[in-house]
Each structure stands twice: as structure tokens, then as C-alpha cells.
């Protein structure tokens, strides 16, 4: 994960800044969406002043990427104002875009502050025993191979869908080892892990596990808002719910909290989902 987030500056300059990135090998052959999210925000942030930090991003997954090959990322410096900067990042393979994102950066100043409260009654990560699920049914990636440790408070959705079938779940996440103190890296990894499990609140509502024969899921778009600093190498609670599904699409939203209840980010993602026989 750290290797793929460490982009190379190509030193090529047109009207845009050009960076080169590697890809995770994935048994399914498709690039993990969170990888591209993290790379895109790293690329954009490298073109802003040090006192400006990302507060929001909105991206579209345009084509499936080939995980056996690297990426080219171009950053368009759309706007630099007194308080905000805007960047557009596009990720390319074979000269065509596979992902397109616009992100906003802010020179932070004091202002009004409040936050939603962390959900209560959720099992602590120390109380949850990681299920020996083997590999993810769709990607075939061994869960132990992931750089992110994931614990489902309501039980994993890989092989079966535990009762009750409701459109929400709570997942504890963190990196498997310490990653240093660079705030930009922690923000990028937060984007990386924001793509993990958020689709599952749609599936859980209908009792659909990842192993359902014929299940097809693809991320369409992804939005994220960074609210406050956080360390991704410490446990974070990812509270997820789906307000709507229909027309072959499902919407999921998520809120990410520190273990002591600080809201650090909000996320929204729409997916394409096709599950024959599910309702």
C-alpha cells in the first residue's frame, strides 16, 4: 500500500502536472478503487501549498483498471484562491481515463464546530474475533494479505448474510502496522480504506453475501469529506448505512470516528449492483 501511494514525479509538464503510480497485484485483475482514490489525492496535494489540506473530493470510476500495470495521473491546477484551492486529477491507462476526481483544499481557519455523535452499543474491536473467512469470494484476495485490518461488528458478509437484514453495519478498520507521522499519508490512506466495505450496507439490507452466485458489484462514484485529523494506524469505527437502492444501483453513506468518538470523515458512494433472485 505504501509503495503504490508513493507516486513518482514524471517531470513532464504540459498544462498539467504528471505523476506515475504502481498498482496492487489483485487476483481478480481489477485495480482496487481505494488505491486510485489514495493516489489521486496524493497527486493533487503535491501541487498545493503546504498550508492547504484536502477537505472534500468527488470522483467517478469510469473504467475498470488493470492491476497488472501502473497508472499515469494528471493534475489540473483549476483554481488557487485566498482560502481554497481546487484540483482535478485523472488516472489513465492506455491513454484513456479510468478515474476522474475534483478535490478542494483549504487554508484552515477557526470557525463554528459541531459533529454527529458516535453510535453507541457497538462491540469494541478487542471484543471481536476476526472470522477465519479465507478469501473474499469476488476478488479471491486473502483477507490476511490486505494492508487494512477489518473487523465487522455485526459479522462479515463474505460467505453468508447474518440476521437481521438491515441497511447498516459498523466496521472497525486500521492499517496492520504503524505508517509514520506524515498527515498527508494518513489522509490518503483514509481515502484508501474508505472504499472498503461501504458497499455492504446495500447487500446486508437484502441478505446478499459476496458469495451469492452471479452477484455483480461495481463502484460508480465516490465522495469524501475530511473533517478532522486522524491516525489510520489506530482503530477507527466506520459506521455505514444505505438510504436507498433501486434501478440496479445502491447508495451507501459512511461516517468514520476515532475510538474516542471524534468524527474524522464522511463518505458517500453509489454502486451498480445486480443480484439475480434477490429482492
PDB file of C-alpha atoms in Angstrom:
ATOM      1  CA  UNK A   1       0.000   0.000   0.000  1.00  0.00           C
ATOM      2  CA  UNK A   2       2.744   2.466   0.922  1.00  0.00           C
ATOM      3  CA  UNK A   3       4.573   1.626  -2.295  1.00  0.00           C
ATOM      4  CA  UNK A   4       1.599   2.370  -4.536  1.00  0.00           C
ATOM      5  CA  UNK A   5       0.893   5.635  -2.693  1.00  0.00           C
ATOM      6  CA  UNK A   6       4.488   6.798  -3.203  1.00  0.00           C
ATOM      7  CA  UNK A   7       3.989   8.391  -6.618  1.00  0.00           C
ATOM      8  CA  UNK A   8       6.844   9.276  -8.946  1.00  0.00           C
ATOM      9  CA  UNK A   9       7.013  12.762 -10.435  1.00  0.00           C
ATOM     10  CA  UNK A  10       7.451  12.266 -14.181  1.00  0.00           C
ATOM     11  CA  UNK A  11       8.831  15.827 -14.505  1.00  0.00           C
ATOM     12  CA  UNK A  12       6.719  16.099 -17.637  1.00  0.00           C
ATOM     13  CA  UNK A  13       4.819  19.370 -17.867  1.00  0.00           C
ATOM     14  CA  UNK A  14       2.099  20.382 -20.279  1.00  0.00           C
ATOM     15  CA  UNK A  15      -0.727  22.382 -18.780  1.00  0.00           C
ATOM     16  CA  UNK A  16      -0.913  19.727 -16.060  1.00  0.00           C
ATOM     17  CA  UNK A  17       1.345  18.030 -13.508  1.00  0.00           C
ATOM     18  CA  UNK A  18       2.050  14.386 -14.395  1.00  0.00           C
ATOM     19  CA  UNK A  19       2.726  11.602 -11.879  1.00  0.00           C
ATOM     20  CA  UNK A  20       3.325   7.873 -12.250  1.00  0.00           C
ATOM     21  CA  UNK A  21       1.969   5.205  -9.903  1.00  0.00           C
ATOM     22  CA  UNK A  22       2.218   1.448  -9.454  1.00  0.00           C
ATOM     23  CA  UNK A  23      -0.721  -0.904  -8.830  1.00  0.00           C
ATOM     24  CA  UNK A  24      -1.504  -3.581  -6.273  1.00  0.00           C
ATOM     25  CA  UNK A  25      -1.464  -7.052  -7.808  1.00  0.00           C
ATOM     26  CA  UNK A  26      -5.036  -8.327  -7.486  1.00  0.00           C
ATOM     27  CA  UNK A  27      -6.097 -11.908  -8.254  1.00  0.00           C
ATOM     28  CA  UNK A  28      -9.268 -10.651  -9.916  1.00  0.00           C
ATOM     29  CA  UNK A  29      -7.251  -8.455 -12.267  1.00  0.00           C
ATOM     30  CA  UNK A  30      -9.076  -5.198 -11.499  1.00  0.00           C
ATOM     31  CA  UNK A  31      -7.486  -2.282  -9.668  1.00  0.00           C
ATOM     32  CA  UNK A  32      -8.850  -1.734  -6.164  1.00  0.00           C
ATOM     33  CA  UNK A  33     -10.805   1.527  -6.194  1.00  0.00           C
ATOM     34  CA  UNK A  34      -9.374   2.691  -2.885  1.00  0.00           C
ATOM     35  CA  UNK A  35      -5.884   2.528  -4.387  1.00  0.00           C
ATOM     36  CA  UNK A  36      -6.831   5.044  -7.081  1.00  0.00           C
ATOM     37  CA  UNK A  37      -8.614   7.274  -4.553  1.00  0.00           C
ATOM     38  CA  UNK A  38      -5.484   7.437  -2.418  1.00  0.00           C
ATOM     39  CA  UNK A  39      -3.190   8.016  -5.386  1.00  0.00           C
ATOM     40  CA  UNK A  40      -5.414  10.756  -6.801  1.00  0.00           C
ATOM     41  CA  UNK A  41      -5.480  12.757  -3.577  1.00  0.00           C
ATOM     42  CA  UNK A  42      -1.709  12.331  -3.087  1.00  0.00           C
ATOM     43  CA  UNK A  43      -1.108  13.639  -6.621  1.00  0.00           C
ATOM     44  CA  UNK A  44      -3.423  16.615  -6.142  1.00  0.00           C
ATOM     45  CA  UNK A  45      -1.964  17.504  -2.745  1.00  0.00           C
ATOM     46  CA  UNK A  46       1.569  17.595  -4.171  1.00  0.00           C
ATOM     47  CA  UNK A  47       0.538  20.560  -6.322  1.00  0.00           C
ATOM     48  CA  UNK A  48      -0.819  22.702  -3.453  1.00  0.00           C
ATOM     49  CA  UNK A  49       0.904  24.844  -0.838  1.00  0.00           C
ATOM     50  CA  UNK A  50       1.895  23.115   2.394  1.00  0.00           C
ATOM     51  CA  UNK A  51      -0.676  25.064   4.422  1.00  0.00           C
ATOM     52  CA  UNK A  52      -3.621  23.725   2.375  1.00  0.00           C
ATOM     53  CA  UNK A  53      -5.219  20.402   3.246  1.00  0.00           C
ATOM     54  CA  UNK A  54      -7.950  18.463   1.419  1.00  0.00           C
ATOM     55  CA  UNK A  55     -11.442  18.790   2.839  1.00  0.00           C
ATOM     56  CA  UNK A  56     -13.517  17.197   0.067  1.00  0.00           C
ATOM     57  CA  UNK A  57     -13.278  15.092  -3.065  1.00  0.00           C
ATOM     58  CA  UNK A  58     -15.796  13.856  -5.619  1.00  0.00           C
ATOM     59  CA  UNK A  59     -14.748  11.153  -8.065  1.00  0.00           C
ATOM     60  CA  UNK A  60     -16.146   8.884 -10.769  1.00  0.00           C
ATOM     61  CA  UNK A  61     -14.910   5.399 -11.630  1.00  0.00           C
ATOM     62  CA  UNK A  62     -15.034   5.408 -15.434  1.00  0.00           C
ATOM     63  CA  UNK A  63     -13.446   2.113 -16.467  1.00  0.00           C
ATOM     64  CA  UNK A  64     -12.026  -0.950 -14.710  1.00  0.00           C
ATOM     65  CA  UNK A  65      -8.264  -0.636 -14.347  1.00  0.00           C
ATOM     66  CA  UNK A  66      -5.727  -3.394 -14.977  1.00  0.00           C
ATOM     67  CA  UNK A  67      -3.980  -4.208 -11.679  1.00  0.00           C
ATOM     68  CA  UNK A  68      -1.015  -5.767 -13.517  1.00  0.00           C
ATOM     69  CA  UNK A  69       0.000  -2.350 -14.804  1.00  0.00           C
ATOM     70  CA  UNK A  70       0.775   1.097 -13.463  1.00  0.00           C
ATOM     71  CA  UNK A  71      -1.082   4.387 -13.857  1.00  0.00           C
ATOM     72  CA  UNK A  72      -0.468   7.881 -15.125  1.00  0.00           C
ATOM     73  CA  UNK A  73      -2.096  10.633 -13.069  1.00  0.00           C
ATOM     74  CA  UNK A  74      -2.551  14.162 -14.377  1.00  0.00           C
ATOM     75  CA  UNK A  75      -3.403  17.103 -12.102  1.00  0.00           C
ATOM     76  CA  UNK A  76      -5.018  20.260 -13.447  1.00  0.00           C
ATOM     77  CA  UNK A  77      -4.494  23.277 -11.161  1.00  0.00           C
ATOM     78  CA  UNK A  78      -8.012  24.620 -11.691  1.00  0.00           C
ATOM     79  CA  UNK A  79      -8.010  27.387  -9.070  1.00  0.00           C
ATOM     80  CA  UNK A  80      -5.949  28.902  -6.264  1.00  0.00           C
ATOM     81  CA  UNK A  81      -7.796  31.452  -4.150  1.00  0.00           C
ATOM     82  CA  UNK A  82      -7.101  33.192  -0.864  1.00  0.00           C
ATOM     83  CA  UNK A  83      -8.555  30.326   1.206  1.00  0.00           C
ATOM     84  CA  UNK A  84      -9.309  27.467  -1.197  1.00  0.00           C
ATOM     85  CA  UNK A  85      -7.562  25.596  -3.990  1.00  0.00           C
ATOM     86  CA  UNK A  86      -9.263  23.258  -6.487  1.00  0.00           C
ATOM     87  CA  UNK A  87      -7.601  20.421  -8.381  1.00  0.00           C
ATOM     88  CA  UNK A  88      -8.812  17.936 -10.978  1.00  0.00           C
ATOM     89  CA  UNK A  89      -6.980  14.602 -11.061  1.00  0.00           C
ATOM     90  CA  UNK A  90      -7.458  11.971 -13.740  1.00  0.00           C
ATOM     91  CA  UNK A  91      -5.939   8.487 -13.721  1.00  0.00           C
ATOM     92  CA  UNK A  92      -5.075   6.952 -17.104  1.00  0.00           C
ATOM     93  CA  UNK A  93      -4.201   3.589 -18.554  1.00  0.00           C
ATOM     94  CA  UNK A  94      -3.584   3.165 -22.311  1.00  0.00           C
ATOM     95  CA  UNK A  95      -4.210   6.887 -22.730  1.00  0.00           C
ATOM     96  CA  UNK A  96      -7.837   6.744 -21.579  1.00  0.00           C
ATOM     97  CA  UNK A  97      -9.138   7.860 -18.165  1.00  0.00           C
ATOM     98  CA  UNK A  98     -10.231   5.180 -15.702  1.00  0.00           C
ATOM     99  CA  UNK A  99     -10.986   7.623 -12.850  1.00  0.00           C
ATOM    100  CA  UNK A 100     -11.734  11.337 -12.647  1.00  0.00           C
ATOM    101  CA  UNK A 101     -11.769  13.413  -9.440  1.00  0.00           C
ATOM    102  CA  UNK A 102     -12.166  17.009  -8.335  1.00  0.00           C
ATOM    103  CA  UNK A 103     -10.822  17.856  -4.875  1.00  0.00           C
ATOM    104  CA  UNK A 104     -10.880  21.038  -2.813  1.00  0.00           C
ATOM    105  CA  UNK A 105      -8.138  22.172  -0.428  1.00  0.00           C
ATOM    106  CA  UNK A 106      -8.406  24.784   2.313  1.00  0.00           C
ATOM    107  CA  UNK A 107      -6.158  27.024   4.361  1.00  0.00           C
ATOM    108  CA  UNK A 108      -7.928  26.135   7.602  1.00  0.00           C
ATOM    109  CA  UNK A 109      -9.197  28.889   9.916  1.00  0.00           C
ATOM    110  CA  UNK A 110     -11.161  28.783  13.208  1.00  0.00           C
ATOM    111  CA  UNK A 111     -14.956  28.723  12.893  1.00  0.00           C
ATOM    112  CA  UNK A 112     -18.198  27.116  14.032  1.00  0.00           C
ATOM    113  CA  UNK A 113     -17.763  23.493  15.093  1.00  0.00           C
ATOM    114  CA  UNK A 114     -20.049  20.564  15.899  1.00  0.00           C
ATOM    115  CA  UNK A 115     -20.264  16.885  14.955  1.00  0.00           C
ATOM    116  CA  UNK A 116     -22.612  13.915  14.868  1.00  0.00           C
ATOM    117  CA  UNK A 117     -22.284  11.563  17.806  1.00  0.00           C
ATOM    118  CA  UNK A 118     -20.588   8.208  17.505  1.00  0.00           C
ATOM    119  CA  UNK A 119     -23.001   5.230  17.541  1.00  0.00           C
ATOM    120  CA  UNK A 120     -23.307   3.517  20.911  1.00  0.00           C
ATOM    121  CA  UNK A 121     -23.603  -0.140  21.812  1.00  0.00           C
ATOM    122  CA  UNK A 122     -21.022  -1.259  19.218  1.00  0.00           C
ATOM    123  CA  UNK A 123     -18.665  -4.044  20.244  1.00  0.00           C
ATOM    124  CA  UNK A 124     -15.136  -2.831  20.896  1.00  0.00           C
ATOM    125  CA  UNK A 125     -12.507  -4.203  18.459  1.00  0.00           C
ATOM    126  CA  UNK A 126     -10.848  -6.067  21.318  1.00  0.00           C
ATOM    127  CA  UNK A 127     -14.121  -7.968  21.789  1.00  0.00           C
ATOM    128  CA  UNK A 128     -14.481  -9.046  18.167  1.00  0.00           C
ATOM    129  CA  UNK A 129     -12.770 -12.192  16.987  1.00  0.00           C
ATOM    130  CA  UNK A 130     -11.766 -11.933  13.341  1.00  0.00           C
ATOM    131  CA  UNK A 131     -13.614 -14.664  11.446  1.00  0.00           C
ATOM    132  CA  UNK A 132     -11.445 -17.101   9.515  1.00  0.00           C
ATOM    133  CA  UNK A 133     -13.176 -16.400   6.207  1.00  0.00           C
ATOM    134  CA  UNK A 134     -10.263 -17.372   3.963  1.00  0.00           C
ATOM    135  CA  UNK A 135     -10.571 -15.184   0.870  1.00  0.00           C
ATOM    136  CA  UNK A 136     -13.038 -12.659  -0.486  1.00  0.00           C
ATOM    137  CA  UNK A 137     -15.430 -14.552  -2.810  1.00  0.00           C
ATOM    138  CA  UNK A 138     -15.208 -11.981  -5.639  1.00  0.00           C
ATOM    139  CA  UNK A 139     -11.584 -10.886  -5.615  1.00  0.00           C
ATOM    140  CA  UNK A 140     -10.062 -14.119  -4.250  1.00  0.00           C
ATOM    141  CA  UNK A 141      -7.708 -11.866  -2.277  1.00  0.00           C
ATOM    142  CA  UNK A 142      -6.711 -13.380   1.035  1.00  0.00           C
ATOM    143  CA  UNK A 143      -8.011 -11.135   3.804  1.00  0.00           C
ATOM    144  CA  UNK A 144      -4.724 -11.503   5.668  1.00  0.00           C
ATOM    145  CA  UNK A 145      -2.927 -10.072   2.615  1.00  0.00           C
ATOM    146  CA  UNK A 146      -4.779  -6.765   2.886  1.00  0.00           C
ATOM    147  CA  UNK A 147      -2.818  -3.837   4.364  1.00  0.00           C
ATOM    148  CA  UNK A 148      -6.004  -2.886   6.258  1.00  0.00           C
ATOM    149  CA  UNK A 149      -7.297  -4.882   9.200  1.00  0.00           C
ATOM    150  CA  UNK A 150     -11.108  -5.123   9.120  1.00  0.00           C
ATOM    151  CA  UNK A 151     -13.459  -6.275  11.895  1.00  0.00           C
ATOM    152  CA  UNK A 152     -17.231  -6.425  11.304  1.00  0.00           C
ATOM    153  CA  UNK A 153     -19.171  -5.695  14.490  1.00  0.00           C
ATOM    154  CA  UNK A 154     -22.258  -7.469  13.090  1.00  0.00           C
ATOM    155  CA  UNK A 155     -20.310 -10.312  11.469  1.00  0.00           C
ATOM    156  CA  UNK A 156     -18.716 -10.476   7.995  1.00  0.00           C
ATOM    157  CA  UNK A 157     -20.756 -10.704   4.819  1.00  0.00           C
ATOM    158  CA  UNK A 158     -18.369 -12.838   2.790  1.00  0.00           C
ATOM    159  CA  UNK A 159     -19.981 -16.292   2.809  1.00  0.00           C
ATOM    160  CA  UNK A 160     -23.389 -15.619   4.393  1.00  0.00           C
ATOM    161  CA  UNK A 161     -25.563 -12.699   5.493  1.00  0.00           C
ATOM    162  CA  UNK A 162     -26.149 -12.732   9.270  1.00  0.00           C
ATOM    163  CA  UNK A 163     -29.523 -11.683  10.644  1.00  0.00           C
ATOM    164  CA  UNK A 164     -31.018  -9.149  10.913  1.00  0.00           C
ATOM    165  CA  UNK A 165     -31.026  -7.994   7.297  1.00  0.00           C
ATOM    166  CA  UNK A 166     -30.802  -4.241   7.838  1.00  0.00           C
ATOM    167  CA  UNK A 167     -29.302  -1.464   5.722  1.00  0.00           C
ATOM    168  CA  UNK A 168     -26.489  -0.589   8.123  1.00  0.00           C
ATOM    169  CA  UNK A 169     -23.333  -2.011   9.644  1.00  0.00           C
ATOM    170  CA  UNK A 170     -20.336  -0.995  11.748  1.00  0.00           C
ATOM    171  CA  UNK A 171     -16.771  -1.906  10.846  1.00  0.00           C
ATOM    172  CA  UNK A 172     -13.514  -1.299  12.714  1.00  0.00           C
ATOM    173  CA  UNK A 173     -10.544  -0.552  10.458  1.00  0.00           C
ATOM    174  CA  UNK A 174      -6.835   0.265  10.798  1.00  0.00           C
ATOM    175  CA  UNK A 175      -3.558  -0.390   8.998  1.00  0.00           C
ATOM    176  CA  UNK A 176      -1.757  -3.560  10.019  1.00  0.00           C
ATOM    177  CA  UNK A 177       1.313  -1.645  11.172  1.00  0.00           C
ATOM    178  CA  UNK A 178       2.417   1.892  12.011  1.00  0.00           C
ATOM    179  CA  UNK A 179       2.959   4.145   8.993  1.00  0.00           C
ATOM    180  CA  UNK A 180       4.763   7.150  10.476  1.00  0.00           C
ATOM    181  CA  UNK A 181       3.503  10.651  11.221  1.00  0.00           C
ATOM    182  CA  UNK A 182       3.024  12.326   7.821  1.00  0.00           C
ATOM    183  CA  UNK A 183      -0.525  13.826   7.916  1.00  0.00           C
ATOM    184  CA  UNK A 184      -0.777  13.746   4.101  1.00  0.00           C
ATOM    185  CA  UNK A 185      -0.150   9.985   4.092  1.00  0.00           C
ATOM    186  CA  UNK A 186      -2.759   9.415   6.800  1.00  0.00           C
ATOM    187  CA  UNK A 187      -5.307  11.429   4.784  1.00  0.00           C
ATOM    188  CA  UNK A 188      -4.536   9.393   1.642  1.00  0.00           C
ATOM    189  CA  UNK A 189      -4.823   6.073   3.485  1.00  0.00           C
ATOM    190  CA  UNK A 190      -8.126   7.247   4.967  1.00  0.00           C
ATOM    191  CA  UNK A 191      -9.340   7.685   1.367  1.00  0.00           C
ATOM    192  CA  UNK A 192      -7.884   4.263   0.510  1.00  0.00           C
ATOM    193  CA  UNK A 193      -9.769   2.466   3.282  1.00  0.00           C
ATOM    194  CA  UNK A 194     -12.976   4.471   2.732  1.00  0.00           C
ATOM    195  CA  UNK A 195     -13.666   2.227  -0.284  1.00  0.00           C
ATOM    196  CA  UNK A 196     -13.557  -0.910   1.869  1.00  0.00           C
ATOM    197  CA  UNK A 197     -16.896  -2.495   2.908  1.00  0.00           C
ATOM    198  CA  UNK A 198     -19.024   0.624   2.247  1.00  0.00           C
ATOM    199  CA  UNK A 199     -20.940  -1.296  -0.454  1.00  0.00           C
ATOM    200  CA  UNK A 200     -22.014  -3.878   2.116  1.00  0.00           C
ATOM    201  CA  UNK A 201     -24.832  -1.891   3.719  1.00  0.00           C
ATOM    202  CA  UNK A 202     -26.708  -2.245   0.412  1.00  0.00           C
ATOM    203  CA  UNK A 203     -26.082  -6.006   0.306  1.00  0.00           C
ATOM    204  CA  UNK A 204     -26.801  -6.561   4.003  1.00  0.00           C
ATOM    205  CA  UNK A 205     -30.242  -4.928   3.662  1.00  0.00           C
ATOM    206  CA  UNK A 206     -31.250  -7.716   1.265  1.00  0.00           C
ATOM    207  CA  UNK A 207     -29.440 -10.640   2.887  1.00  0.00           C
ATOM    208  CA  UNK A 208     -26.979 -10.848  -0.015  1.00  0.00           C
ATOM    209  CA  UNK A 209     -23.465 -12.162   0.776  1.00  0.00           C
ATOM    210  CA  UNK A 210     -20.497 -11.579  -1.506  1.00  0.00           C
ATOM    211  CA  UNK A 211     -20.525 -15.304  -2.327  1.00  0.00           C
ATOM    212  CA  UNK A 212     -24.011 -15.175  -3.921  1.00  0.00           C
ATOM    213  CA  UNK A 213     -23.708 -16.803  -7.394  1.00  0.00           C
ATOM    214  CA  UNK A 214     -23.985 -14.250 -10.183  1.00  0.00           C
ATOM    215  CA  UNK A 215     -23.559 -11.207  -7.922  1.00  0.00           C
ATOM    216  CA  UNK A 216     -22.094  -8.220  -9.785  1.00  0.00           C
ATOM    217  CA  UNK A 217     -20.991  -5.089  -7.942  1.00  0.00           C
ATOM    218  CA  UNK A 218     -19.069  -2.096  -9.278  1.00  0.00           C
ATOM    219  CA  UNK A 219     -18.400   1.306  -7.724  1.00  0.00           C
ATOM    220  CA  UNK A 220     -19.782   4.179  -9.817  1.00  0.00           C
ATOM    221  CA  UNK A 221     -18.755   7.252  -7.854  1.00  0.00           C
ATOM    222  CA  UNK A 222     -17.234   8.197  -4.512  1.00  0.00           C
ATOM    223  CA  UNK A 223     -17.338  11.343  -2.395  1.00  0.00           C
ATOM    224  CA  UNK A 224     -15.407  12.058   0.787  1.00  0.00           C
ATOM    225  CA  UNK A 225     -15.143  14.901   3.271  1.00  0.00           C
ATOM    226  CA  UNK A 226     -12.210  15.113   5.687  1.00  0.00           C
ATOM    227  CA  UNK A 227     -13.364  16.826   8.889  1.00  0.00           C
ATOM    228  CA  UNK A 228     -10.553  16.396  11.402  1.00  0.00           C
ATOM    229  CA  UNK A 229      -7.088  14.792  11.564  1.00  0.00           C
ATOM    230  CA  UNK A 230      -6.849  11.089  12.384  1.00  0.00           C
ATOM    231  CA  UNK A 231      -4.289   8.315  12.588  1.00  0.00           C
ATOM    232  CA  UNK A 232      -5.211   5.408  10.338  1.00  0.00           C
ATOM    233  CA  UNK A 233      -2.853   3.076  12.205  1.00  0.00           C
ATOM    234  CA  UNK A 234      -5.187   3.248  15.215  1.00  0.00           C
ATOM    235  CA  UNK A 235      -8.682   1.743  15.306  1.00  0.00           C
ATOM    236  CA  UNK A 236     -11.379   3.757  13.509  1.00  0.00           C
ATOM    237  CA  UNK A 237     -15.102   2.954  13.529  1.00  0.00           C
ATOM    238  CA  UNK A 238     -16.678   3.091  10.068  1.00  0.00           C
ATOM    239  CA  UNK A 239     -20.467   3.424  10.555  1.00  0.00           C
ATOM    240  CA  UNK A 240     -22.214   2.658   7.251  1.00  0.00           C
ATOM    241  CA  UNK A 241     -25.816   2.719   6.050  1.00  0.00           C
ATOM    242  CA  UNK A 242     -27.755   2.620   2.807  1.00  0.00           C
ATOM    243  CA  UNK A 243     -30.646   5.085   2.463  1.00  0.00           C
ATOM    244  CA  UNK A 244     -31.783   3.782  -0.935  1.00  0.00           C
ATOM    245  CA  UNK A 245     -31.380   1.135  -3.615  1.00  0.00           C
ATOM    246  CA  UNK A 246     -33.219   0.769  -6.908  1.00  0.00           C
ATOM    247  CA  UNK A 247     -32.778   0.683 -10.665  1.00  0.00           C
ATOM    248  CA  UNK A 248     -29.758  -1.583 -10.344  1.00  0.00           C
ATOM    249  CA  UNK A 249     -27.954   0.945  -8.140  1.00  0.00           C
ATOM    250  CA  UNK A 250     -27.449   1.332  -4.404  1.00  0.00           C
ATOM    251  CA  UNK A 251     -26.323   4.316  -2.347  1.00  0.00           C
ATOM    252  CA  UNK A 252     -24.208   3.937   0.780  1.00  0.00           C
ATOM    253  CA  UNK A 253     -23.064   6.573   3.233  1.00  0.00           C
ATOM    254  CA  UNK A 254     -20.472   6.304   5.973  1.00  0.00           C
ATOM    255  CA  UNK A 255     -19.092   8.188   8.952  1.00  0.00           C
ATOM    256  CA  UNK A 256     -15.619   7.468  10.292  1.00  0.00           C
ATOM    257  CA  UNK A 257     -14.916   8.009  14.007  1.00  0.00           C
ATOM    258  CA  UNK A 258     -11.846   7.652  16.186  1.00  0.00           C
ATOM    259  CA  UNK A 259     -12.116   5.164  19.011  1.00  0.00           C
ATOM    260  CA  UNK A 260     -12.871   8.005  21.455  1.00  0.00           C
ATOM    261  CA  UNK A 261     -15.727   9.385  19.333  1.00  0.00           C
ATOM    262  CA  UNK A 262     -14.223  12.131  17.152  1.00  0.00           C
ATOM    263  CA  UNK A 263     -15.850  12.320  13.695  1.00  0.00           C
ATOM    264  CA  UNK A 264     -12.965  12.491  11.213  1.00  0.00           C
ATOM    265  CA  UNK A 265     -14.613  11.908   7.821  1.00  0.00           C
ATOM    266  CA  UNK A 266     -17.868  11.356   5.948  1.00  0.00           C
ATOM    267  CA  UNK A 267     -18.222   9.237   2.806  1.00  0.00           C
ATOM    268  CA  UNK A 268     -20.836   8.528   0.127  1.00  0.00           C
ATOM    269  CA  UNK A 269     -20.700   6.004  -2.690  1.00  0.00           C
ATOM    270  CA  UNK A 270     -23.132   4.741  -5.330  1.00  0.00           C
ATOM    271  CA  UNK A 271     -22.677   1.269  -6.762  1.00  0.00           C
ATOM    272  CA  UNK A 272     -24.057  -0.782  -9.587  1.00  0.00           C
ATOM    273  CA  UNK A 273     -25.443  -3.975  -8.069  1.00  0.00           C
ATOM    274  CA  UNK A 274     -27.007  -6.947  -9.834  1.00  0.00           C
ATOM    275  CA  UNK A 275     -28.108  -9.935  -7.809  1.00  0.00           C
ATOM    276  CA  UNK A 276     -30.327 -12.454  -9.570  1.00  0.00           C
ATOM    277  CA  UNK A 277     -33.144 -13.675  -7.330  1.00  0.00           C
ATOM    278  CA  UNK A 278     -32.516 -11.122  -4.555  1.00  0.00           C
ATOM    279  CA  UNK A 279     -35.133  -8.574  -3.549  1.00  0.00           C
TER     280      UNK A 279
END
